[in-house]
């Protein structure tokens, strides 16, 4: 699986790259039909402290899967987004096995 990580209007972070790649590789091992992951991190000025946005789009056979989350830290946002993607992947895999 190819992983593309973008940072919108903020500096890049090698630590975040490593963290996200490690988490996505686990998904790729579980679901070997994943093709590509597009990840983008955005910083939003938010008074409530939850201004760190993580968006992920997975390319796979059939329609793409997309998830986004807004948390206090980028790590938490990435973890939440990957968790949402995994739920969608489980549903997609269930559809595959019934057809």
PDB file of C-alpha atoms in Angstrom:
ATOM      1  CA  UNK A   1       0.000   0.000   0.000  1.00  0.00           C
ATOM      2  CA  UNK A   2       1.224   3.466  -0.887  1.00  0.00           C
ATOM      3  CA  UNK A   3       0.895   6.143   1.809  1.00  0.00           C
ATOM      4  CA  UNK A   4       0.810   9.862   0.929  1.00  0.00           C
ATOM      5  CA  UNK A   5       0.964  12.286   3.864  1.00  0.00           C
ATOM      6  CA  UNK A   6       0.343  16.018   3.478  1.00  0.00           C
ATOM      7  CA  UNK A   7       0.569  18.840   6.000  1.00  0.00           C
ATOM      8  CA  UNK A   8      -1.667  21.796   5.137  1.00  0.00           C
ATOM      9  CA  UNK A   9      -0.369  25.203   6.290  1.00  0.00           C
ATOM     10  CA  UNK A  10       1.892  23.679   8.951  1.00  0.00           C
ATOM     11  CA  UNK A  11       5.401  22.188   9.254  1.00  0.00           C
ATOM     12  CA  UNK A  12       5.914  18.497   8.507  1.00  0.00           C
ATOM     13  CA  UNK A  13       6.620  16.080  11.319  1.00  0.00           C
ATOM     14  CA  UNK A  14       8.738  12.952  10.923  1.00  0.00           C
ATOM     15  CA  UNK A  15       7.354  11.552  14.186  1.00  0.00           C
ATOM     16  CA  UNK A  16       3.773  11.865  12.905  1.00  0.00           C
ATOM     17  CA  UNK A  17       4.789  10.314   9.573  1.00  0.00           C
ATOM     18  CA  UNK A  18       6.247   7.299  11.392  1.00  0.00           C
ATOM     19  CA  UNK A  19       3.231   6.998  13.702  1.00  0.00           C
ATOM     20  CA  UNK A  20       0.675   7.117  10.879  1.00  0.00           C
ATOM     21  CA  UNK A  21       2.664   4.805   8.586  1.00  0.00           C
ATOM     22  CA  UNK A  22       3.004   2.224  11.368  1.00  0.00           C
ATOM     23  CA  UNK A  23      -0.747   2.306  12.102  1.00  0.00           C
ATOM     24  CA  UNK A  24      -1.697   2.149   8.416  1.00  0.00           C
ATOM     25  CA  UNK A  25       0.694  -0.740   7.757  1.00  0.00           C
ATOM     26  CA  UNK A  26      -1.183  -2.745  10.397  1.00  0.00           C
ATOM     27  CA  UNK A  27      -4.404  -2.074   8.468  1.00  0.00           C
ATOM     28  CA  UNK A  28      -2.690  -3.044   5.210  1.00  0.00           C
ATOM     29  CA  UNK A  29      -1.599  -6.368   6.711  1.00  0.00           C
ATOM     30  CA  UNK A  30      -5.138  -7.071   7.870  1.00  0.00           C
ATOM     31  CA  UNK A  31      -6.797  -5.957   4.623  1.00  0.00           C
ATOM     32  CA  UNK A  32      -4.401  -6.889   1.813  1.00  0.00           C
ATOM     33  CA  UNK A  33      -6.628  -5.380  -0.897  1.00  0.00           C
ATOM     34  CA  UNK A  34      -5.882  -1.778   0.138  1.00  0.00           C
ATOM     35  CA  UNK A  35      -4.212   0.187  -2.664  1.00  0.00           C
ATOM     36  CA  UNK A  36      -3.396   3.659  -1.361  1.00  0.00           C
ATOM     37  CA  UNK A  37      -3.897   5.933   1.647  1.00  0.00           C
ATOM     38  CA  UNK A  38      -4.028   9.719   1.356  1.00  0.00           C
ATOM     39  CA  UNK A  39      -3.560  11.420   4.711  1.00  0.00           C
ATOM     40  CA  UNK A  40      -3.728  15.140   5.408  1.00  0.00           C
ATOM     41  CA  UNK A  41      -3.191  17.029   8.644  1.00  0.00           C
ATOM     42  CA  UNK A  42      -4.655  20.494   9.073  1.00  0.00           C
ATOM     43  CA  UNK A  43      -4.367  23.028  11.860  1.00  0.00           C
ATOM     44  CA  UNK A  44      -7.505  25.025  12.565  1.00  0.00           C
ATOM     45  CA  UNK A  45      -7.758  27.954  14.940  1.00  0.00           C
ATOM     46  CA  UNK A  46     -10.336  26.698  17.404  1.00  0.00           C
ATOM     47  CA  UNK A  47     -11.167  28.273  20.745  1.00  0.00           C
ATOM     48  CA  UNK A  48     -12.095  24.935  22.315  1.00  0.00           C
ATOM     49  CA  UNK A  49      -8.692  23.340  21.746  1.00  0.00           C
ATOM     50  CA  UNK A  50      -9.822  20.720  19.226  1.00  0.00           C
ATOM     51  CA  UNK A  51      -8.236  22.314  16.168  1.00  0.00           C
ATOM     52  CA  UNK A  52      -6.066  19.435  14.972  1.00  0.00           C
ATOM     53  CA  UNK A  53      -7.730  17.783  11.986  1.00  0.00           C
ATOM     54  CA  UNK A  54      -6.746  14.477  10.400  1.00  0.00           C
ATOM     55  CA  UNK A  55      -8.352  13.344   7.137  1.00  0.00           C
ATOM     56  CA  UNK A  56      -7.723   9.979   5.515  1.00  0.00           C
ATOM     57  CA  UNK A  57      -8.949   8.499   2.270  1.00  0.00           C
ATOM     58  CA  UNK A  58      -8.330   4.865   1.387  1.00  0.00           C
ATOM     59  CA  UNK A  59      -8.316   3.628  -2.202  1.00  0.00           C
ATOM     60  CA  UNK A  60      -9.498   0.066  -2.605  1.00  0.00           C
ATOM     61  CA  UNK A  61     -11.633  -1.981  -4.983  1.00  0.00           C
ATOM     62  CA  UNK A  62     -15.015  -0.269  -5.197  1.00  0.00           C
ATOM     63  CA  UNK A  63     -15.769   3.177  -3.773  1.00  0.00           C
ATOM     64  CA  UNK A  64     -13.113   4.964  -1.739  1.00  0.00           C
ATOM     65  CA  UNK A  65     -13.415   5.120   2.038  1.00  0.00           C
ATOM     66  CA  UNK A  66     -13.031   8.475   3.799  1.00  0.00           C
ATOM     67  CA  UNK A  67     -12.841   9.485   7.463  1.00  0.00           C
ATOM     68  CA  UNK A  68     -11.929  12.643   9.319  1.00  0.00           C
ATOM     69  CA  UNK A  69     -11.630  13.657  12.951  1.00  0.00           C
ATOM     70  CA  UNK A  70     -10.877  16.768  14.951  1.00  0.00           C
ATOM     71  CA  UNK A  71      -9.074  16.309  18.275  1.00  0.00           C
ATOM     72  CA  UNK A  72      -6.812  18.133  20.736  1.00  0.00           C
ATOM     73  CA  UNK A  73      -3.664  16.435  19.363  1.00  0.00           C
ATOM     74  CA  UNK A  74      -2.740  15.106  15.944  1.00  0.00           C
ATOM     75  CA  UNK A  75      -1.968  11.680  17.427  1.00  0.00           C
ATOM     76  CA  UNK A  76      -5.478  11.440  18.890  1.00  0.00           C
ATOM     77  CA  UNK A  77      -6.994  12.665  15.613  1.00  0.00           C
ATOM     78  CA  UNK A  78      -5.024  10.084  13.608  1.00  0.00           C
ATOM     79  CA  UNK A  79      -5.959   7.292  16.001  1.00  0.00           C
ATOM     80  CA  UNK A  80      -9.661   8.221  15.862  1.00  0.00           C
ATOM     81  CA  UNK A  81      -9.616   8.482  12.063  1.00  0.00           C
ATOM     82  CA  UNK A  82      -7.908   5.085  11.658  1.00  0.00           C
ATOM     83  CA  UNK A  83     -10.445   3.578  14.059  1.00  0.00           C
ATOM     84  CA  UNK A  84     -13.298   4.963  11.920  1.00  0.00           C
ATOM     85  CA  UNK A  85     -11.660   3.600   8.756  1.00  0.00           C
ATOM     86  CA  UNK A  86     -11.281   0.175  10.324  1.00  0.00           C
ATOM     87  CA  UNK A  87     -15.011   0.060  11.100  1.00  0.00           C
ATOM     88  CA  UNK A  88     -15.774   0.890   7.462  1.00  0.00           C
ATOM     89  CA  UNK A  89     -13.282  -1.719   6.249  1.00  0.00           C
ATOM     90  CA  UNK A  90     -14.940  -4.404   8.394  1.00  0.00           C
ATOM     91  CA  UNK A  91     -18.289  -3.577   6.779  1.00  0.00           C
ATOM     92  CA  UNK A  92     -16.736  -3.659   3.303  1.00  0.00           C
ATOM     93  CA  UNK A  93     -15.053  -7.005   4.010  1.00  0.00           C
ATOM     94  CA  UNK A  94     -18.391  -8.438   5.172  1.00  0.00           C
ATOM     95  CA  UNK A  95     -19.904  -7.387   1.826  1.00  0.00           C
ATOM     96  CA  UNK A  96     -17.011  -9.009  -0.048  1.00  0.00           C
ATOM     97  CA  UNK A  97     -17.445 -12.325   1.751  1.00  0.00           C
ATOM     98  CA  UNK A  98     -21.192 -12.485   1.045  1.00  0.00           C
ATOM     99  CA  UNK A  99     -20.730 -11.988  -2.727  1.00  0.00           C
TER     100      UNK A  99
END
